mmCIF file of N, CA and C in Angstrom:
data_model
loop_
_atom_site.group_PDB
_atom_site.id
_atom_site.type_symbol
_atom_site.label_atom_id
_atom_site.label_comp_id
_atom_site.label_asym_id
_atom_site.label_seq_id
_atom_site.Cartn_x
_atom_site.Cartn_y
_atom_site.Cartn_z
ATOM 1 N N MET A 8 0.794 -1.284 -0.209
ATOM 2 C CA MET A 8 -0.054 0.114 0.047
ATOM 3 C C MET A 8 1.094 1.148 0.019
ATOM 4 N N LYS A 9 0.475 2.412 -0.644
ATOM 5 C CA LYS A 9 1.143 3.543 -0.731
ATOM 6 C C LYS A 9 0.853 4.524 0.355
ATOM 7 N N SER A 10 -0.373 4.150 0.937
ATOM 8 C CA SER A 10 -0.780 4.992 1.873
ATOM 9 C C SER A 10 -1.156 4.149 3.164
ATOM 10 N N SER A 11 -1.314 4.778 4.330
ATOM 11 C CA SER A 11 -1.532 3.935 5.287
ATOM 12 C C SER A 11 -2.319 5.073 6.217
ATOM 13 N N TYR A 12 -2.803 4.525 7.012
ATOM 14 C CA TYR A 12 -4.029 4.913 7.829
ATOM 15 C C TYR A 12 -3.971 4.563 9.729
ATOM 16 N N VAL A 13 -4.694 5.821 10.517
ATOM 17 C CA VAL A 13 -4.922 5.385 11.697
ATOM 18 C C VAL A 13 -6.136 5.846 12.182
ATOM 19 N N PHE A 14 -6.607 4.980 13.365
ATOM 20 C CA PHE A 14 -7.949 5.571 13.707
ATOM 21 C C PHE A 14 -7.848 6.186 14.946
ATOM 22 N N LYS A 15 -8.794 6.921 15.539
ATOM 23 C CA LYS A 15 -8.748 7.417 16.696
ATOM 24 C C LYS A 15 -9.976 7.516 17.086
ATOM 25 N N ASN A 16 -10.385 6.953 18.524
ATOM 26 C CA ASN A 16 -11.997 7.106 19.081
ATOM 27 C C ASN A 16 -12.121 8.243 19.724
ATOM 28 N N LYS A 17 -13.246 9.227 19.374
ATOM 29 C CA LYS A 17 -13.507 10.676 20.148
ATOM 30 C C LYS A 17 -14.884 10.572 20.795
ATOM 31 N N LEU A 18 -15.252 9.366 20.827
ATOM 32 C CA LEU A 18 -16.423 8.957 21.585
ATOM 33 C C LEU A 18 -17.727 9.080 20.634
ATOM 34 N N GLN A 19 -17.743 10.049 20.208
ATOM 35 C CA GLN A 19 -19.016 10.496 19.533
ATOM 36 C C GLN A 19 -18.667 10.244 18.152
ATOM 37 N N PHE A 20 -17.681 10.134 17.278
ATOM 38 C CA PHE A 20 -17.443 10.030 16.112
ATOM 39 C C PHE A 20 -15.947 9.539 16.103
ATOM 40 N N LEU A 21 -15.441 8.542 15.086
ATOM 41 C CA LEU A 21 -13.916 8.173 14.824
ATOM 42 C C LEU A 21 -13.541 9.308 13.981
ATOM 43 N N VAL A 22 -12.101 9.202 13.980
ATOM 44 C CA VAL A 22 -11.442 9.881 13.356
ATOM 45 C C VAL A 22 -9.930 9.003 12.742
ATOM 46 N N MET A 23 -10.361 9.224 11.087
ATOM 47 C CA MET A 23 -9.137 8.474 10.640
ATOM 48 C C MET A 23 -8.233 9.373 9.898
ATOM 49 N N THR A 24 -6.684 9.413 10.063
ATOM 50 C CA THR A 24 -5.898 9.818 8.967
ATOM 51 C C THR A 24 -5.558 9.011 8.267
ATOM 52 N N ILE A 25 -5.379 9.458 7.391
ATOM 53 C CA ILE A 25 -4.635 8.851 5.869
ATOM 54 C C ILE A 25 -3.555 9.663 5.529
ATOM 55 N N ASN A 26 -2.333 9.035 5.642
ATOM 56 C CA ASN A 26 -0.957 9.572 5.016
ATOM 57 C C ASN A 26 -0.225 8.910 3.988
ATOM 58 N N GLY A 27 0.671 9.517 3.256
ATOM 59 C CA GLY A 27 1.215 8.795 2.099
ATOM 60 C C GLY A 27 0.886 9.501 0.772
ATOM 61 N N GLN A 28 0.859 8.390 -0.205
ATOM 62 C CA GLN A 28 0.842 9.249 -1.330
ATOM 63 C C GLN A 28 -0.931 8.517 -2.026
ATOM 64 N N TYR A 29 -1.260 9.296 -2.754
ATOM 65 C CA TYR A 29 -2.504 8.621 -3.245
ATOM 66 C C TYR A 29 -2.441 7.672 -4.069
ATOM 67 N N ASP A 30 -3.381 6.264 -3.635
ATOM 68 C CA ASP A 30 -3.475 5.380 -5.010
ATOM 69 C C ASP A 30 -4.676 4.511 -4.949
ATOM 70 N N TYR A 31 -5.386 4.876 -6.510
ATOM 71 C CA TYR A 31 -6.763 4.416 -6.471
ATOM 72 C C TYR A 31 -6.881 3.092 -5.964
ATOM 73 N N TRP A 32 -5.873 2.027 -5.866
ATOM 74 C CA TRP A 32 -6.251 0.952 -5.001
ATOM 75 C C TRP A 32 -6.400 0.771 -3.888
ATOM 76 N N ASP A 33 -5.667 1.814 -3.055
ATOM 77 C CA ASP A 33 -5.260 2.017 -1.783
ATOM 78 C C ASP A 33 -7.335 2.267 -1.453
ATOM 79 N N PHE A 34 -7.200 3.525 -2.049
ATOM 80 C CA PHE A 34 -8.462 4.199 -1.287
ATOM 81 C C PHE A 34 -9.848 3.660 -1.691
ATOM 82 N N ILE A 35 -9.591 2.628 -2.643
ATOM 83 C CA ILE A 35 -11.073 1.865 -3.114
ATOM 84 C C ILE A 35 -11.678 0.825 -2.112
ATOM 85 N N GLN A 36 -10.628 0.922 -1.348
ATOM 86 C CA GLN A 36 -10.764 -0.085 0.306
ATOM 87 C C GLN A 36 -11.024 0.366 0.969
ATOM 88 N N TYR A 37 -10.808 1.860 1.165
ATOM 89 C CA TYR A 37 -11.351 2.161 2.731
ATOM 90 C C TYR A 37 -12.465 2.520 2.931
ATOM 91 N N PRO A 38 -13.624 2.416 2.070
ATOM 92 C CA PRO A 38 -15.180 2.605 2.640
ATOM 93 C C PRO A 38 -15.515 1.048 3.403
ATOM 94 N N LYS A 39 -14.864 0.018 2.775
ATOM 95 C CA LYS A 39 -15.136 -1.454 3.531
ATOM 96 C C LYS A 39 -14.353 -1.124 4.747
ATOM 97 N N ILE A 40 -13.043 -0.094 5.437
ATOM 98 C CA ILE A 40 -12.219 -0.553 6.301
ATOM 99 C C ILE A 40 -13.060 0.333 7.313
ATOM 100 N N ILE A 41 -13.623 1.257 6.679
ATOM 101 C CA ILE A 41 -14.284 2.516 7.421
ATOM 102 C C ILE A 41 -15.791 1.480 8.022
ATOM 103 N N LEU A 42 -16.416 1.414 7.100
ATOM 104 C CA LEU A 42 -17.576 0.007 7.616
ATOM 105 C C LEU A 42 -17.286 -0.965 8.810
ATOM 106 N N ARG A 43 -16.061 -1.523 8.427
ATOM 107 C CA ARG A 43 -15.958 -2.436 9.534
ATOM 108 C C ARG A 43 -15.635 -1.805 10.872
ATOM 109 N N LYS A 44 -14.935 -0.703 10.910
ATOM 110 C CA LYS A 44 -14.331 -0.119 11.989
ATOM 111 C C LYS A 44 -15.540 0.293 12.538
ATOM 112 N N CYS A 45 -15.885 1.114 12.312
ATOM 113 C CA CYS A 45 -17.360 1.691 12.696
ATOM 114 C C CYS A 45 -18.174 0.716 13.471
ATOM 115 N N GLN A 46 -18.420 -0.421 12.611
ATOM 116 C CA GLN A 46 -19.392 -1.556 13.223
ATOM 117 C C GLN A 46 -18.518 -2.196 14.280
ATOM 118 N N SER A 47 -17.383 -2.053 14.478
ATOM 119 C CA SER A 47 -16.466 -2.861 15.534
ATOM 120 C C SER A 47 -16.783 -1.962 17.030
ATOM 121 N N GLU A 48 -16.379 -0.495 16.401
ATOM 122 C CA GLU A 48 -16.363 0.352 17.806
ATOM 123 C C GLU A 48 -17.793 0.902 18.162
ATOM 124 N N GLY A 49 -18.875 0.240 17.274
ATOM 125 C CA GLY A 49 -20.261 0.807 17.393
ATOM 126 C C GLY A 49 -20.665 2.390 17.597
ATOM 127 N N VAL A 50 -20.069 3.044 16.646
ATOM 128 C CA VAL A 50 -20.006 4.668 16.396
ATOM 129 C C VAL A 50 -19.995 4.637 14.865
ATOM 130 N N TYR A 51 -21.039 5.226 14.321
ATOM 131 C CA TYR A 51 -21.359 5.570 12.775
ATOM 132 C C TYR A 51 -21.202 7.062 12.443
ATOM 133 N N LYS A 52 -20.213 7.578 12.689
ATOM 134 C CA LYS A 52 -19.771 8.764 12.491
ATOM 135 C C LYS A 52 -18.277 8.863 12.302
ATOM 136 N N ILE A 53 -18.008 9.302 11.116
ATOM 137 C CA ILE A 53 -16.404 9.494 11.060
ATOM 138 C C ILE A 53 -16.025 10.273 10.144
ATOM 139 N N LEU A 54 -14.692 11.216 11.010
ATOM 140 C CA LEU A 54 -14.041 12.283 10.334
ATOM 141 C C LEU A 54 -12.948 11.576 9.633
ATOM 142 N N VAL A 55 -12.779 11.870 8.231
ATOM 143 C CA VAL A 55 -11.646 11.331 7.354
ATOM 144 C C VAL A 55 -10.796 12.501 6.906
ATOM 145 N N ASP A 56 -9.534 12.517 7.740
ATOM 146 C CA ASP A 56 -8.719 13.498 7.206
ATOM 147 C C ASP A 56 -7.914 13.576 5.985
ATOM 148 N N LEU A 57 -7.577 13.824 5.124
ATOM 149 C CA LEU A 57 -7.070 13.263 3.518
ATOM 150 C C LEU A 57 -6.028 14.330 3.111
ATOM 151 N N VAL A 58 -5.709 15.418 4.413
ATOM 152 C CA VAL A 58 -5.018 16.762 4.118
ATOM 153 C C VAL A 58 -3.271 16.317 4.219
ATOM 154 N N PRO A 59 -3.223 14.929 4.927
ATOM 155 C CA PRO A 59 -1.793 14.469 4.733
ATOM 156 C C PRO A 59 -1.138 13.645 3.263
ATOM 157 N N ILE A 60 -2.294 13.509 2.273
ATOM 158 C CA ILE A 60 -2.499 12.946 1.236
ATOM 159 C C ILE A 60 -1.454 13.551 0.461
ATOM 160 N N THR A 61 -0.478 13.421 -0.474
ATOM 161 C CA THR A 61 0.273 14.017 -1.635
ATOM 162 C C THR A 61 -0.284 13.280 -2.976
ATOM 163 N N TYR A 62 -0.517 14.272 -3.746
ATOM 164 C CA TYR A 62 -0.919 13.349 -4.969
ATOM 165 C C TYR A 62 -1.043 14.614 -6.030
ATOM 166 N N THR A 63 -0.694 14.171 -7.430
ATOM 167 C CA THR A 63 -0.780 15.225 -8.407
ATOM 168 C C THR A 63 -2.148 15.539 -8.853
ATOM 169 N N GLU A 64 -2.740 15.152 -9.647
ATOM 170 C CA GLU A 64 -4.106 15.117 -10.439
ATOM 171 C C GLU A 64 -4.685 13.689 -10.289
ATOM 172 N N ILE A 65 -6.171 13.752 -9.594
ATOM 173 C CA ILE A 65 -6.853 12.441 -9.747
ATOM 174 C C ILE A 65 -7.870 12.282 -10.776
ATOM 175 N N PRO A 66 -7.690 11.330 -11.690
ATOM 176 C CA PRO A 66 -8.595 11.666 -12.817
ATOM 177 C C PRO A 66 -9.945 11.324 -12.412
ATOM 178 N N THR A 67 -10.572 12.193 -13.281
ATOM 179 C CA THR A 67 -12.105 12.106 -12.999
ATOM 180 C C THR A 67 -12.891 10.976 -12.489
ATOM 181 N N ILE A 68 -12.404 10.002 -13.684
ATOM 182 C CA ILE A 68 -13.242 8.700 -13.550
ATOM 183 C C ILE A 68 -12.695 7.989 -12.055
ATOM 184 N N GLU A 69 -11.906 8.216 -11.506
ATOM 185 C CA GLU A 69 -11.770 7.618 -10.317
ATOM 186 C C GLU A 69 -12.268 8.494 -9.490
ATOM 187 N N LEU A 70 -12.355 9.598 -9.088
ATOM 188 C CA LEU A 70 -13.344 10.395 -8.023
ATOM 189 C C LEU A 70 -14.875 9.798 -8.343
ATOM 190 N N PHE A 71 -14.711 9.564 -9.506
ATOM 191 C CA PHE A 71 -16.501 9.246 -9.591
ATOM 192 C C PHE A 71 -16.426 7.952 -8.809
ATOM 193 N N PHE A 72 -15.885 6.440 -9.461
ATOM 194 C CA PHE A 72 -15.869 5.279 -8.905
ATOM 195 C C PHE A 72 -15.686 5.367 -7.457
ATOM 196 N N LEU A 73 -14.749 6.501 -6.889
ATOM 197 C CA LEU A 73 -14.682 6.476 -5.431
ATOM 198 C C LEU A 73 -16.022 6.940 -4.756
ATOM 199 N N GLY A 74 -16.806 7.961 -5.287
ATOM 200 C CA GLY A 74 -17.979 8.234 -4.923
ATOM 201 C C GLY A 74 -18.949 7.006 -5.084
ATOM 202 N N GLU A 75 -19.224 6.220 -6.264
ATOM 203 C CA GLU A 75 -19.899 4.853 -6.092
ATOM 204 C C GLU A 75 -19.360 4.094 -4.820
ATOM 205 N N ALA A 76 -18.311 4.116 -4.902
ATOM 206 C CA ALA A 76 -17.651 2.675 -3.495
ATOM 207 C C ALA A 76 -18.438 3.411 -2.244
ATOM 208 N N VAL A 77 -18.235 4.505 -2.367
ATOM 209 C CA VAL A 77 -18.384 5.266 -0.581
ATOM 210 C C VAL A 77 -19.748 5.075 -0.400
ATOM 211 N N ALA A 78 -21.110 5.300 -1.752
ATOM 212 C CA ALA A 78 -22.764 5.115 -1.412
ATOM 213 C C ALA A 78 -23.026 3.516 -1.482
ATOM 214 N N GLU A 79 -22.248 2.681 -2.424
ATOM 215 C CA GLU A 79 -22.329 1.095 -2.363
ATOM 216 C C GLU A 79 -22.301 0.796 -0.850
ATOM 217 N N VAL A 80 -21.202 1.330 -0.164
ATOM 218 C CA VAL A 80 -20.600 0.301 1.134
ATOM 219 C C VAL A 80 -21.103 1.202 2.198
ATOM 220 N N LEU A 81 -21.064 2.496 2.410
ATOM 221 C CA LEU A 81 -21.457 3.133 3.496
ATOM 222 C C LEU A 81 -23.008 3.362 3.526
ATOM 223 N N ARG A 82 -23.200 3.955 2.243
ATOM 224 C CA ARG A 82 -24.486 4.122 2.136
ATOM 225 C C ARG A 82 -25.589 5.388 3.186
ATOM 226 N N ASP A 83 -26.186 4.844 4.008
ATOM 227 C CA ASP A 83 -26.607 5.662 5.127
ATOM 228 C C ASP A 83 -26.469 5.147 6.483
ATOM 229 N N ARG A 84 -25.492 4.199 6.335
ATOM 230 C CA ARG A 84 -25.244 3.445 7.211
ATOM 231 C C ARG A 84 -24.039 4.170 8.666
ATOM 232 N N VAL A 85 -23.454 5.170 7.836
ATOM 233 C CA VAL A 85 -22.113 5.906 8.501
ATOM 234 C C VAL A 85 -22.418 7.158 7.919
ATOM 235 N N LYS A 86 -22.031 8.195 8.631
ATOM 236 C CA LYS A 86 -22.095 9.472 8.192
ATOM 237 C C LYS A 86 -20.528 10.073 8.304
ATOM 238 N N LEU A 87 -20.119 10.380 7.038
ATOM 239 C CA LEU A 87 -18.793 10.459 6.525
ATOM 240 C C LEU A 87 -18.290 12.189 6.496
ATOM 241 N N ALA A 88 -17.443 12.525 7.012
ATOM 242 C CA ALA A 88 -16.950 14.021 6.667
ATOM 243 C C ALA A 88 -15.659 13.675 6.358
ATOM 244 N N LEU A 89 -15.128 14.168 5.004
ATOM 245 C CA LEU A 89 -14.193 14.261 4.384
ATOM 246 C C LEU A 89 -13.562 15.539 4.486
ATOM 247 N N ILE A 90 -12.387 15.540 4.843
ATOM 248 C CA ILE A 90 -11.236 16.796 5.067
ATOM 249 C C ILE A 90 -10.328 16.755 4.158
ATOM 250 N N TRP A 91 -10.529 17.435 3.305
ATOM 251 C CA TRP A 91 -9.613 17.581 1.803
ATOM 252 C C TRP A 91 -9.622 18.868 1.038
ATOM 253 N N VAL A 92 -8.054 19.399 1.251
ATOM 254 C CA VAL A 92 -8.189 20.504 0.689
ATOM 255 C C VAL A 92 -7.672 20.646 -0.854
ATOM 256 N N GLY A 93 -8.746 20.487 -1.292
ATOM 257 C CA GLY A 93 -8.428 20.085 -3.126
ATOM 258 C C GLY A 93 -8.951 20.990 -3.976
ATOM 259 N N ASP A 94 -8.883 20.196 -5.495
ATOM 260 C CA ASP A 94 -9.533 21.573 -6.166
ATOM 261 C C ASP A 94 -11.138 21.340 -6.190
ATOM 262 N N ASN A 95 -11.653 21.871 -7.274
ATOM 263 C CA ASN A 95 -13.274 21.630 -7.345
ATOM 264 C C ASN A 95 -13.484 20.145 -7.964
ATOM 265 N N LYS A 96 -12.909 19.206 -8.323
ATOM 266 C CA LYS A 96 -13.001 18.003 -8.705
ATOM 267 C C LYS A 96 -13.765 17.272 -7.296
ATOM 268 N N ASP A 97 -13.604 17.736 -5.984
ATOM 269 C CA ASP A 97 -13.770 16.999 -5.001
ATOM 270 C C ASP A 97 -15.344 16.927 -4.793
ATOM 271 N N GLN A 98 -16.197 18.081 -5.599
ATOM 272 C CA GLN A 98 -17.465 18.228 -5.763
ATOM 273 C C GLN A 98 -17.901 17.086 -6.370
ATOM 274 N N LEU A 99 -17.281 16.699 -7.621
ATOM 275 C CA LEU A 99 -17.608 15.399 -8.322
ATOM 276 C C LEU A 99 -17.918 13.966 -7.275
ATOM 277 N N LEU A 100 -16.737 13.628 -6.584
ATOM 278 C CA LEU A 100 -16.766 12.488 -5.411
ATOM 279 C C LEU A 100 -17.840 13.078 -4.741
ATOM 280 N N GLU A 101 -18.370 14.103 -3.923
ATOM 281 C CA GLU A 101 -19.374 14.180 -3.149
ATOM 282 C C GLU A 101 -20.792 14.289 -3.347
ATOM 283 N N SER A 102 -20.899 14.540 -4.985
ATOM 284 C CA SER A 102 -22.323 14.592 -5.804
ATOM 285 C C SER A 102 -22.626 13.356 -6.124
ATOM 286 N N VAL A 103 -21.539 12.127 -6.666
ATOM 287 C CA VAL A 103 -21.624 10.790 -6.642
ATOM 288 C C VAL A 103 -22.277 10.329 -5.635
ATOM 289 N N ALA A 104 -21.488 10.679 -4.576
ATOM 290 C CA ALA A 104 -21.714 9.723 -3.320
ATOM 291 C C ALA A 104 -23.214 10.046 -2.813
ATOM 292 N N VAL A 105 -23.264 11.299 -2.846
ATOM 293 C CA VAL A 105 -24.828 11.846 -2.464
ATOM 294 C C VAL A 105 -25.861 11.598 -3.060
ATOM 295 N N ASN A 106 -25.616 11.487 -4.287
ATOM 296 C CA ASN A 106 -26.929 11.177 -5.028
ATOM 297 C C ASN A 106 -26.791 9.611 -4.895
ATOM 298 N N ARG A 107 -26.550 8.897 -4.467
ATOM 299 C CA ARG A 107 -26.720 7.686 -4.425
ATOM 300 C C ARG A 107 -26.598 7.028 -2.734
ATOM 301 N N ALA A 108 -27.426 7.958 -2.414
ATOM 302 C CA ALA A 108 -27.869 8.066 -1.067
ATOM 303 C C ALA A 108 -26.581 8.156 0.159
ATOM 304 N N ALA A 109 -25.368 8.347 -0.216
ATOM 305 C CA ALA A 109 -24.517 8.489 1.014
ATOM 306 C C ALA A 109 -24.859 9.588 1.693
ATOM 307 N N ASN A 110 -24.129 9.600 3.010
ATOM 308 C CA ASN A 110 -24.416 10.757 4.028
ATOM 309 C C ASN A 110 -23.268 11.234 4.182
ATOM 310 N N MET A 111 -22.402 12.001 3.351
ATOM 311 C CA MET A 111 -21.584 12.085 2.971
ATOM 312 C C MET A 111 -21.397 13.936 2.880
ATOM 313 N N ARG A 112 -20.128 14.466 3.315
ATOM 314 C CA ARG A 112 -19.911 16.056 2.434
ATOM 315 C C ARG A 112 -18.077 16.232 2.918
ATOM 316 N N ILE A 113 -17.585 17.079 1.977
ATOM 317 C CA ILE A 113 -16.411 16.967 2.012
ATOM 318 C C ILE A 113 -16.106 18.537 2.547
ATOM 319 N N PHE A 114 -15.177 19.176 3.387
ATOM 320 C CA PHE A 114 -15.089 20.065 3.947
ATOM 321 C C PHE A 114 -13.293 20.394 3.956
ATOM 322 N N GLU A 115 -13.118 21.702 3.781
ATOM 323 C CA GLU A 115 -11.966 22.304 3.907
ATOM 324 C C GLU A 115 -11.335 22.397 5.531
ATOM 325 N N SER A 116 -11.973 22.119 6.698
ATOM 326 C CA SER A 116 -11.939 22.462 7.838
ATOM 327 C C SER A 116 -12.106 21.532 8.674
ATOM 328 N N THR A 117 -11.241 20.919 9.532
ATOM 329 C CA THR A 117 -11.757 19.999 10.404
ATOM 330 C C THR A 117 -12.934 20.443 11.384
ATOM 331 N N LYS A 118 -12.646 21.481 11.908
ATOM 332 C CA LYS A 118 -13.861 22.221 12.849
ATOM 333 C C LYS A 118 -15.055 22.564 12.083
ATOM 334 N N VAL A 119 -15.184 22.376 11.024
ATOM 335 C CA VAL A 119 -16.553 22.353 10.297
ATOM 336 C C VAL A 119 -17.055 21.485 10.017
ATOM 337 N N GLY A 120 -16.317 20.126 9.852
ATOM 338 C CA GLY A 120 -16.519 18.944 9.847
ATOM 339 C C GLY A 120 -17.011 17.961 10.754
ATOM 340 N N GLU A 121 -16.338 18.623 11.949
ATOM 341 C CA GLU A 121 -16.791 18.124 13.071
ATOM 342 C C GLU A 121 -17.743 18.332 13.666
ATOM 343 N N LEU A 122 -18.219 19.690 13.361
ATOM 344 C CA LEU A 122 -19.720 20.274 13.626
ATOM 345 C C LEU A 122 -20.703 19.529 12.828
ATOM 346 N N TRP A 123 -20.977 19.342 11.841
ATOM 347 C CA TRP A 123 -21.803 18.690 10.613
ATOM 348 C C TRP A 123 -21.611 17.471 11.203
ATOM 349 N N LEU A 124 -20.596 16.596 11.488
ATOM 350 C CA LEU A 124 -21.019 15.288 12.022
ATOM 351 C C LEU A 124 -21.975 15.460 13.221
ATOM 352 N N LEU A 125 -21.547 16.399 14.228
ATOM 353 C CA LEU A 125 -22.221 16.660 15.792
ATOM 354 C C LEU A 125 -23.686 17.219 15.419
ATOM 355 N N GLN A 126 -24.091 17.454 14.294
ATOM 356 C CA GLN A 126 -25.708 18.201 14.453
ATOM 357 C C GLN A 126 -26.566 17.750 14.694
ATOM 358 N N ASP A 127 -26.525 16.247 14.496
ATOM 359 C CA ASP A 127 -27.570 15.517 15.125
ATOM 360 C C ASP A 127 -27.391 14.899 16.108
ATOM 361 N N LYS A 128 -28.516 14.498 17.008
ATOM 362 C CA LYS A 128 -28.035 14.043 18.170
ATOM 363 C C LYS A 128 -27.940 12.338 18.242
ATOM 364 N N GLU A 129 -28.443 11.849 17.263
ATOM 365 C CA GLU A 129 -28.305 10.218 17.080
ATOM 366 C C GLU A 129 -27.023 9.492 17.200
ATOM 367 N N GLY A 130 -26.557 8.618 17.668
ATOM 368 C CA GLY A 130 -25.373 8.109 17.385
ATOM 369 C C GLY A 130 -25.365 7.094 16.598
ATOM 370 N N GLU A 131 -26.932 6.890 15.755
ATOM 371 C CA GLU A 131 -27.244 5.501 15.002
ATOM 372 C C GLU A 131 -27.239 6.370 13.178
ATOM 373 N N PRO A 132 -26.874 5.319 12.401
ATOM 374 C CA PRO A 132 -27.101 6.060 10.984
ATOM 375 C C PRO A 132 -28.694 6.747 10.984
ATOM 376 N N SER A 133 -28.934 7.034 9.536
ATOM 377 C CA SER A 133 -30.080 7.688 9.286
ATOM 378 C C SER A 133 -30.990 6.737 9.088
ATOM 379 N N ASN A 134 -30.836 5.595 8.577
ATOM 380 C CA ASN A 134 -31.869 4.484 7.968
ATOM 381 C C ASN A 134 -32.762 5.524 6.701
ATOM 382 N N LEU A 135 -32.140 5.860 5.631
ATOM 383 C CA LEU A 135 -32.657 6.495 4.820
ATOM 384 C C LEU A 135 -34.062 5.602 4.080
ATOM 385 N N PHE A 136 -33.830 4.400 3.926
ATOM 386 C CA PHE A 136 -34.940 3.246 3.299
ATOM 387 C C PHE A 136 -35.559 2.771 4.462
ATOM 388 N N GLN A 137 -35.478 3.059 5.567
ATOM 389 C CA GLN A 137 -36.483 2.309 6.257
ATOM 390 C C GLN A 137 -37.832 2.647 6.152
ATOM 391 N N ILE A 138 -38.673 1.920 6.268
ATOM 392 C CA ILE A 138 -40.175 2.123 6.255
ATOM 393 C C ILE A 138 -41.153 2.220 7.351
#
């Protein structure tokens, strides 16, 4: 793997920090890693810090597929705040994920991401598809 990650439990939410170099094959695995960690900790809100990642340019098609993977795996089960200081292409990743019912947003500030994660009082996912 060209990147590595560490988790920290802040009680109300988890923090995942990813370091190293961007690699699509690493990043496509992260939604499943996030889901397993959230299930094992019983915490369904996570802030993922991508600021330490180095990259040159992420192809548009990879952002699209990453957004699909986030939605497919995490959907409404995990509330996900990404901290990424990137270009406008990050809107594509968020749009793809949100349009497929993922509970995700991208922020440039950790504090704003934390506030968004904590704005509702529930510790569980939103269950958008529950009847």
